[in-house]
Coordinates of C-alpha atoms in Angstrom, one line a residue:
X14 CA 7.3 -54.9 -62.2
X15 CA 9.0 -56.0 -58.8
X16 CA 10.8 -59.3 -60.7
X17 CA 11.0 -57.9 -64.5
X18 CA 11.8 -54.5 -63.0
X19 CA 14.8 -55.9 -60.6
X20 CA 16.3 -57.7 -63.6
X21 CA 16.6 -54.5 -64.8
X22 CA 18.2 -52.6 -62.4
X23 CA 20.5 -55.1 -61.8
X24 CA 21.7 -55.1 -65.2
X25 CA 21.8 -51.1 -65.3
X26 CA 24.1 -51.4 -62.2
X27 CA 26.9 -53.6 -63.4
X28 CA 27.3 -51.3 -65.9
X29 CA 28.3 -49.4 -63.1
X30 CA 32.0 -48.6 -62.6
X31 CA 31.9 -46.9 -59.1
X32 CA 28.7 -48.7 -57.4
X33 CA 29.6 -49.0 -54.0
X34 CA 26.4 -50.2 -52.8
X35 CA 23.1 -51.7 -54.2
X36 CA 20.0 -51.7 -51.8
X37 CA 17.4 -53.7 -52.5
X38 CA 13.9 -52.8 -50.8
X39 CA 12.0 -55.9 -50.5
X40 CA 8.9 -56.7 -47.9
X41 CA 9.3 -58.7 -44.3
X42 CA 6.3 -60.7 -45.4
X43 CA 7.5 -62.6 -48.5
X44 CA 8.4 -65.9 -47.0
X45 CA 4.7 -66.5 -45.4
X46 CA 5.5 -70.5 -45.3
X47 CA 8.1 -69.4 -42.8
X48 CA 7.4 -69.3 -39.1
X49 CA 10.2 -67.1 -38.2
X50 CA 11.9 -64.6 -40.6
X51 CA 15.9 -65.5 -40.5
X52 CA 18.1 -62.5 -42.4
X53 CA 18.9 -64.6 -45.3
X54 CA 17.6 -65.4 -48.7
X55 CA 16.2 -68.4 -48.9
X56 CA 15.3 -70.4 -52.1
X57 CA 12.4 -69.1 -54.1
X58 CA 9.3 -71.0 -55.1
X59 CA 9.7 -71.5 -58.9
X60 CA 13.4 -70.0 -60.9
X61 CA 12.2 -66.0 -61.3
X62 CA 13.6 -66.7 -65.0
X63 CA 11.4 -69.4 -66.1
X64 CA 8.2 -67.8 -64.4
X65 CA 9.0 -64.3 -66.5
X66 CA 9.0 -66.5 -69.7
X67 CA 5.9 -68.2 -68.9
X68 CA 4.4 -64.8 -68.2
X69 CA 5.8 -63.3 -71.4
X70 CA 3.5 -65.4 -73.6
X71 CA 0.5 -66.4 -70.9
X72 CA -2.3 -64.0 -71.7
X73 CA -3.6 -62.1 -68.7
X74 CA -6.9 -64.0 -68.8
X75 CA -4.5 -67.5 -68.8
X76 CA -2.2 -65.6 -65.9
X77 CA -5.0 -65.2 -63.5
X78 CA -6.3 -68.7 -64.0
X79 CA -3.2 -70.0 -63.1
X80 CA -2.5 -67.7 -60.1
X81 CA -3.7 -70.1 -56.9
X82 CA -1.0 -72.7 -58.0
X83 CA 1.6 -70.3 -59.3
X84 CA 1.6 -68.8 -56.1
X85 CA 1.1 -71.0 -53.2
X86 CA 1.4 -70.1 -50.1
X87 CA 1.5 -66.7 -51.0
X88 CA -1.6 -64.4 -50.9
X89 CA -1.0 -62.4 -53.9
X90 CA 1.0 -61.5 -56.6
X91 CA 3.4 -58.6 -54.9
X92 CA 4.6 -61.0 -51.7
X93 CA 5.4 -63.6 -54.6
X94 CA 6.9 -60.9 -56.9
X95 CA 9.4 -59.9 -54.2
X96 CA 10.6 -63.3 -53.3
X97 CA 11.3 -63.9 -57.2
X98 CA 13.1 -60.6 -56.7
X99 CA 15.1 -61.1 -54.0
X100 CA 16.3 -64.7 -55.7
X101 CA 17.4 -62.3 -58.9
X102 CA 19.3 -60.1 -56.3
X103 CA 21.3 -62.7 -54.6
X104 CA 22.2 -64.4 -58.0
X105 CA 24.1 -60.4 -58.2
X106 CA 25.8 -61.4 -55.1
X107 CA 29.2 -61.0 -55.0
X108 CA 29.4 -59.6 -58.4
X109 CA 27.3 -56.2 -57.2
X110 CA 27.4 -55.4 -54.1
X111 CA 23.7 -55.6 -53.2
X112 CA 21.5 -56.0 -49.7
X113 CA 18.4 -57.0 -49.1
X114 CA 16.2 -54.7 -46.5
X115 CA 12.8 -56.1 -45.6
X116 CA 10.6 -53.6 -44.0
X117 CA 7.1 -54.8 -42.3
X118 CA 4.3 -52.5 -42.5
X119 CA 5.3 -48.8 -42.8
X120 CA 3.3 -46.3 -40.7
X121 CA 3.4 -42.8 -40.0
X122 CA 6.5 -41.5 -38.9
X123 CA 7.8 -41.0 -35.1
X124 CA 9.3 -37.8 -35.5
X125 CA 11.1 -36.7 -39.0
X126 CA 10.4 -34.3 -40.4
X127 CA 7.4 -34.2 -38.0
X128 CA 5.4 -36.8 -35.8
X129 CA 2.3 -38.4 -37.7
X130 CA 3.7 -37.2 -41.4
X131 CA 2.1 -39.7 -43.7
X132 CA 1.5 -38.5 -47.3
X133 CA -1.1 -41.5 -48.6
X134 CA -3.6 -43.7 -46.9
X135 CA -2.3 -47.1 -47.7
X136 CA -2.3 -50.0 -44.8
X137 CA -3.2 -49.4 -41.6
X138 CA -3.6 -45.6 -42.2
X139 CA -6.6 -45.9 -44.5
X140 CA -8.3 -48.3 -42.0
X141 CA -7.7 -45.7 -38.9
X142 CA -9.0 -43.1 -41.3
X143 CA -12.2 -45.3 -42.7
X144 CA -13.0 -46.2 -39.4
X145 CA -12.9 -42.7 -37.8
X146 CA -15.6 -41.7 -40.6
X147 CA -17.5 -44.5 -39.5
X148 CA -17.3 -46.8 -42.8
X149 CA -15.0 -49.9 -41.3
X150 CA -16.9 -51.2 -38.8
X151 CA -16.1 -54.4 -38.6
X152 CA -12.3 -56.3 -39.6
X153 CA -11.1 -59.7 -39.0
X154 CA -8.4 -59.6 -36.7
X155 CA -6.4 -61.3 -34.2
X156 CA -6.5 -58.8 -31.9
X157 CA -4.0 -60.9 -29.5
X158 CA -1.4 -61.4 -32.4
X159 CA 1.6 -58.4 -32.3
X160 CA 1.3 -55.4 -34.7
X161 CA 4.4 -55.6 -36.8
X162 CA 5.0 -52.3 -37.9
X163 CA 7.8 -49.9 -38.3
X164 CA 7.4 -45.9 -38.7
X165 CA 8.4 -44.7 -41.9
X166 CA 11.3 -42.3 -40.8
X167 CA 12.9 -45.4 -38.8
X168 CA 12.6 -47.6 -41.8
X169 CA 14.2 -44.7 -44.5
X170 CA 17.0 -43.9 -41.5
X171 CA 17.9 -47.7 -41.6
X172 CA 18.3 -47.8 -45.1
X173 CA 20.6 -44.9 -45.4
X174 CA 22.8 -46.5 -43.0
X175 CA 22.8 -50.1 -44.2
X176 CA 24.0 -47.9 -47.4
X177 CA 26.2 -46.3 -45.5
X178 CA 28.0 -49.7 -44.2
X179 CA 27.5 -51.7 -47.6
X180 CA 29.7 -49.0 -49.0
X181 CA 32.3 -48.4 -46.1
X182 CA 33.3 -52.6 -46.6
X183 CA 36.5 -53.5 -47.6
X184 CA 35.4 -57.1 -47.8
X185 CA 32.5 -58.8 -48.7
X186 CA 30.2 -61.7 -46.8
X187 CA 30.0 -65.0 -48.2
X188 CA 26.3 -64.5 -47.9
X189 CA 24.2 -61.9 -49.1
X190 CA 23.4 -59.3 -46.4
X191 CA 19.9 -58.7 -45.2
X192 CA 18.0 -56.5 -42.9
X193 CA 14.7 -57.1 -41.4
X194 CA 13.6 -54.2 -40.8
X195 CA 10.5 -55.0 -38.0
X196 CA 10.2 -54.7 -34.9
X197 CA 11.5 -58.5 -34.0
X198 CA 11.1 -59.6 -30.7
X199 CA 11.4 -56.1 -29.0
X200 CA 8.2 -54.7 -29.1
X201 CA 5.1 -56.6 -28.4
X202 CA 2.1 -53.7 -29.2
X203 CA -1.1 -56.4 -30.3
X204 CA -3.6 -55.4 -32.7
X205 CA -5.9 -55.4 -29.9
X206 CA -3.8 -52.5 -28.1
X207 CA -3.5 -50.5 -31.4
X208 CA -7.7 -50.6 -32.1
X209 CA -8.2 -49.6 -28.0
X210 CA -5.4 -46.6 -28.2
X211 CA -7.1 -45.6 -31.6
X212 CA -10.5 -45.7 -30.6
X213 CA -9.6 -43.3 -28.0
X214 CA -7.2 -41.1 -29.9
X215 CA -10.4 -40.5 -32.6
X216 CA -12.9 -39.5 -30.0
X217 CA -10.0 -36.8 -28.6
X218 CA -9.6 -36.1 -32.8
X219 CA -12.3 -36.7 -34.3
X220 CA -12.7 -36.5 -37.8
X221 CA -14.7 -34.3 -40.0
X222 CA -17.6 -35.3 -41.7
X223 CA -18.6 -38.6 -40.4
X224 CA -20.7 -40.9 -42.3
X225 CA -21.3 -42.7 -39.0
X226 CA -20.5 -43.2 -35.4
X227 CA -16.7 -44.5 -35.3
X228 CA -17.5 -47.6 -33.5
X229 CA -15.6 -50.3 -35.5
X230 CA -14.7 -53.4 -33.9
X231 CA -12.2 -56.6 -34.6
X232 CA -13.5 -60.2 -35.2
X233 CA -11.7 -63.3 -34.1
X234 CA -14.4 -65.3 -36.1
X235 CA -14.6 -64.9 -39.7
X236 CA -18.0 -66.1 -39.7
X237 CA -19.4 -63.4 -37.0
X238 CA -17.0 -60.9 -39.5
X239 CA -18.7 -61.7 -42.8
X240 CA -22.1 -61.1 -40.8
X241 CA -21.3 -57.7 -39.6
X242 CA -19.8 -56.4 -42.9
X243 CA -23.0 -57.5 -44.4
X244 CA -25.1 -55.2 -41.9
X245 CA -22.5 -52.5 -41.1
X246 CA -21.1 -52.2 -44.2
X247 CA -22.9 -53.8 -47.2
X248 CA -26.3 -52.6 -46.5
X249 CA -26.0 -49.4 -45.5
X250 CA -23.7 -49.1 -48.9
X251 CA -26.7 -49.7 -50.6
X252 CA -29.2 -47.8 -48.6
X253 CA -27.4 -44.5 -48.9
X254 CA -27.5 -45.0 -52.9
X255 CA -30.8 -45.9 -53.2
X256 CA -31.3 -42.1 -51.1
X257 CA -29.1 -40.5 -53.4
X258 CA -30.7 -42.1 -56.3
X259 CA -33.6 -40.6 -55.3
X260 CA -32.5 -37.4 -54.6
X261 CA -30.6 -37.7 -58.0
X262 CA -27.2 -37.7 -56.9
X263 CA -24.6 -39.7 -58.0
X264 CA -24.0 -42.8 -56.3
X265 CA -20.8 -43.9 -54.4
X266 CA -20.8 -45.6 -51.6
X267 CA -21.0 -49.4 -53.1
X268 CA -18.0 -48.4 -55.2
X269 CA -16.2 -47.5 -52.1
X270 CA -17.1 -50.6 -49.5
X271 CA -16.3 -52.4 -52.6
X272 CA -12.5 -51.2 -52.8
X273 CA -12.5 -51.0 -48.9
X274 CA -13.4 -54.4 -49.1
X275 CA -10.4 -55.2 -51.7
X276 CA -8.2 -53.3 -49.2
X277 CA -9.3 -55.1 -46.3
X278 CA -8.7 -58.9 -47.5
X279 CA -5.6 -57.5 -48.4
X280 CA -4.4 -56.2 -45.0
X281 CA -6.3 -59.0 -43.0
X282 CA -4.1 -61.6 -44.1
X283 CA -1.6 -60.1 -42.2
X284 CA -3.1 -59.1 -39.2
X285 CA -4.4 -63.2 -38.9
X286 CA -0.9 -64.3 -38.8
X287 CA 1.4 -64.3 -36.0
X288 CA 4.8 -62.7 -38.1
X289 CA 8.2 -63.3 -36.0
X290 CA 11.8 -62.2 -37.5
X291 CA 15.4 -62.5 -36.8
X292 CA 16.7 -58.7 -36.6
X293 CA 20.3 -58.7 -35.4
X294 CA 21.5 -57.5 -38.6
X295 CA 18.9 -54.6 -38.1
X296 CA 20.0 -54.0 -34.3
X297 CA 23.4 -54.3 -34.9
X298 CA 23.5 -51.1 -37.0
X299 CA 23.1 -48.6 -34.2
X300 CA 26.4 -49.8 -33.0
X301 CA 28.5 -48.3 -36.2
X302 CA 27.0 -44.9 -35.3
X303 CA 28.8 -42.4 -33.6
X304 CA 26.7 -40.4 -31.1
X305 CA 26.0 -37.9 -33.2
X306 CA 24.9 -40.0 -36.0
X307 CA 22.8 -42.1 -33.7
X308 CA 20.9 -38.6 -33.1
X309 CA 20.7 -37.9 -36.9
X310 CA 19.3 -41.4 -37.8
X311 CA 17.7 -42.9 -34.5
X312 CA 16.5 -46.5 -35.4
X313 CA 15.7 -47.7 -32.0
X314 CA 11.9 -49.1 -32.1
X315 CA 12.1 -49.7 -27.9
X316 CA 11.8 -45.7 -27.1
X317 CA 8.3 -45.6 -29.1
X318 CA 5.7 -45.0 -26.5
X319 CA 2.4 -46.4 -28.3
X320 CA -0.8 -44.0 -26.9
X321 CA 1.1 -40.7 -28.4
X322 CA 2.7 -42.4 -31.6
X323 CA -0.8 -43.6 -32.5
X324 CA -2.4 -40.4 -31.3
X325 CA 0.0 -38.5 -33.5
X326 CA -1.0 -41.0 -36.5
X327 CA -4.5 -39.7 -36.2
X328 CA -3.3 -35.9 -35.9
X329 CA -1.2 -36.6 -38.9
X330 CA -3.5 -38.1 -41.2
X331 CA -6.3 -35.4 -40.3
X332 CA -3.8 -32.7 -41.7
X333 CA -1.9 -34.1 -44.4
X334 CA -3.9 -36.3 -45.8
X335 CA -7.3 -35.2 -45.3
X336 CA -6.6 -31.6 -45.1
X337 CA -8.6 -30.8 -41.9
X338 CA -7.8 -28.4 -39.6
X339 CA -7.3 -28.9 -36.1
X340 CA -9.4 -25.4 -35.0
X341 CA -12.9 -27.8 -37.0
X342 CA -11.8 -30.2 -33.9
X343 CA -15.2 -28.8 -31.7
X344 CA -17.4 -28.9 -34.6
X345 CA -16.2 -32.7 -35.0
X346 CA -16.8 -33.4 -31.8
X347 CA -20.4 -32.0 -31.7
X348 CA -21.2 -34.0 -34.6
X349 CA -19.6 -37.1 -32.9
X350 CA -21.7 -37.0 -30.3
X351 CA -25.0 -36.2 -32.4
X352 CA -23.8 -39.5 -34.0
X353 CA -23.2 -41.3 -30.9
X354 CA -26.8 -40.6 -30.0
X355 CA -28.5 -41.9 -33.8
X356 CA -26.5 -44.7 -33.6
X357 CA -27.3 -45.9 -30.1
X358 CA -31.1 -45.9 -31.0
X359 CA -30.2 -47.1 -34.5
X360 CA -29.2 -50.5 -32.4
X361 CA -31.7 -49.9 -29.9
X362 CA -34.0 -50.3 -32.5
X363 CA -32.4 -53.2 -34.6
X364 CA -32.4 -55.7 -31.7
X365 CA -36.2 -54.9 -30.5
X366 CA -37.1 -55.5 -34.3
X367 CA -34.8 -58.7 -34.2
X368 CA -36.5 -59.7 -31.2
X369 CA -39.8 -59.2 -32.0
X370 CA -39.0 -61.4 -34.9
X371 CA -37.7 -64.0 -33.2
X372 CA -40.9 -64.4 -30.8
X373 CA -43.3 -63.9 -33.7
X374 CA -42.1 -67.3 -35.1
X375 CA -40.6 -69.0 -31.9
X376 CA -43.4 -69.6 -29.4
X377 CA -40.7 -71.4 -26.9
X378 CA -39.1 -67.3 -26.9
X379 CA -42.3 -66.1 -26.7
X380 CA -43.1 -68.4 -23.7
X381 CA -39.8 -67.3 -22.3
X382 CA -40.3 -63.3 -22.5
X383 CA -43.3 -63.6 -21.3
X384 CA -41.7 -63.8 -17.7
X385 CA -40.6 -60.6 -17.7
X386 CA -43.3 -58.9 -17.1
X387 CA -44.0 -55.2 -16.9
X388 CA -40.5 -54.8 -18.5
X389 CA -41.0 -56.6 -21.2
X390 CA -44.7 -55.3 -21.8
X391 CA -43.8 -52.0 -22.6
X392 CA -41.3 -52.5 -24.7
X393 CA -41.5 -51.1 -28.2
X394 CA -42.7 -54.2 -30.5
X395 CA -41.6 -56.8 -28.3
X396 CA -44.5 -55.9 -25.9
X397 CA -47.1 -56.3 -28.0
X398 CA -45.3 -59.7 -29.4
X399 CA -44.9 -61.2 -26.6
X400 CA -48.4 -60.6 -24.7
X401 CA -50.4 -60.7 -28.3
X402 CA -53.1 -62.7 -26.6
X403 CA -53.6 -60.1 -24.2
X404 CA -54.8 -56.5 -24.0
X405 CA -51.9 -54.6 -22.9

């Protein structure tokens, strides 16, 4: 759909007697085997052309077998799809007068036609949200790598001006314009920031109906990672279906660590990279604003202030995507800290039973707690473990 569907268009538009501008809405992360983003097209991997022939006649099952060499460096099919794209686009340049606009990762907006108005729970949305019920509690993340993201009413108010200008020139570049839309080199907010800010922004809005405590974490090491999705996420998946399978119910909560799972290998890739861009193209376009215009369509990513954009990302999926109200916010809150309290002895109990595991095999550990005396004696398990020889 992003290549075929481009060809498309394009050919729809020079049919076009009075197209004064072509916008084409690409991503900031289709050139991963670039460290830094310039605002230009650069060659694409394979001819867009000869890859939709191939795909005409491959067979799906053919398709996917061929994917890891077909696509490279990229991670999947829609960052590859969009770079064939954008090579169709330029091949329209000057003929059509077509731009290329690369947002990063669009978020909730920062204040039209309300702070927080999101309308689906795609990117980092969904994991704020799967996290604050206590599902996600474990991602791999560099949490010292910068979050490059742009709010949604910033990105939209950028595109209506770049129209704005594509359509207002007399003359035309020699080069095909483009606009990275990110965040650049002005704003430096790490992942790290954004988990600490939202951590705190969903014990103040907590919300309803928690399958657990929200007390998610991100993992440098993908090894440590794998481990806790397999304890966090994995079994408990399957615990709760065996109850409900018990009880009769139907079953649910593999299916959905399965598609979080999907989601999160998706979004990972992006928050293990360190993503730099070239935006004067982007900054530049303040400058053909009047003043009132700059109030109409503000695009200036500098003024956001991160603790109440990402509090007001919480707020906003609470209420329009997950319907809550914000008067349920002291029943939340009650049954946050009722959580709290489970899952502290839930832990409390998983280490003394790891422990006394470890010294019921390992004599050196045995040896070694032994030391401790009183304290260690009248622990739960490990006491009677570690001074099995004895009558405690």
């Amino acid at each position: 759909m992003n290549t075929k569907g481009t060809i498309r268009v394009l050919e729809m538009a020079k049919k076009m007697k009075n197209l004064v501008s072509f916008i084409h809405l690409s991503t900031a992360f289709c050139y991963p085997d670039y460290e830094r983003m310039a605002e230009k097209v650069f060659d694409p991997p394979a001819n867009p052309h000869e890859v939709l022939r191939a795909a005409s006649w491959l067979t799906d099952e053919q398709l996917n077998l061929l994917a890891p060499a077909i696509y490279q460096k990229h991670p999947n099919s829609y960052t590859y799809s969009k770079r064939l794209a954008e090579a169709l686009v330029k091949e329209s340049y000057p003929q059509l007068p077509t731009v290329v606009v690369r947002p990063s990762i669009v978020t909730p907006s920062l204040k039209d036609p309300m702070p927080g108005w999101v309308d689906n729970l795609n990117g980092p949305v969904g994991l704020m949200v799967g996290a604050g019920k206590g599902v996600i509690r474990s991602m791999h993340c560099y949490g010292h790598y910068h979050a490059e993201v742009i709010p949604v009413d910033i990105a939209i108010n950028s595109i209506v001006v770049i129209a704005y200008q594509t359509g207002r020139e007399t003359k035309r570049q020699s080069e095909i314009p483009v606009y990275n839309i990110t965040t650049g080199d002005d704003k430096n907010t790490t992942w790290k920031q954004v988990l600490d800010i939202g951590k705190a922004s969903v014990r103040k809005f907590p919300f309803e109906g928690p399958l657990w405590y929200p007390d998610g974490n991100i993992r440098h090491n993908k090894f440590i990672h794998d481990l806790c999705v397999f304890f966090y996420h994995i079994v408990p998946a399957y615990f709760i279906d065996f109850l409900l399978f018990l009880f009769r119910q139907k079953r649910f909560m593999v299916r959905i660590q399965n598609r979080i799972s999907v989601g999160l290998e998706v979004l990972q890739y992006f928050t293990t990279r360190e993503w730099w861009f070239d935006t004067n193209n982007f900054k530049s376009l303040v400058r053909i604003l009047n003043p009132v215009d700059q109030e109409l369509f503000p695009m200036d990513l500098t003024v956001i202030q991160d603790e109440p954009y990402i509090e007001s990302c919480m707020i906003g999926a609470k209420l329009y995507c997950l319907k809550e109200k914000l008067e349920n916010l002291p029943k939340a809150r009650l049954q946050n800290k009722i959580l709290y309290v489970l899952d502290r002895l839930v832990s409390l109990f998983f280490y003394l039973l790891l422990v006394y595991w470890i010294v019921s095999y390992f004599e050196p550990a045995r040896e070694l707690l032994s030391y401790g005396g009183p304290v260690v004696r009248y622990l739960p398990l490990v006491g009677k473990a570690v001074f099995k020889d004895e009558a405690i």
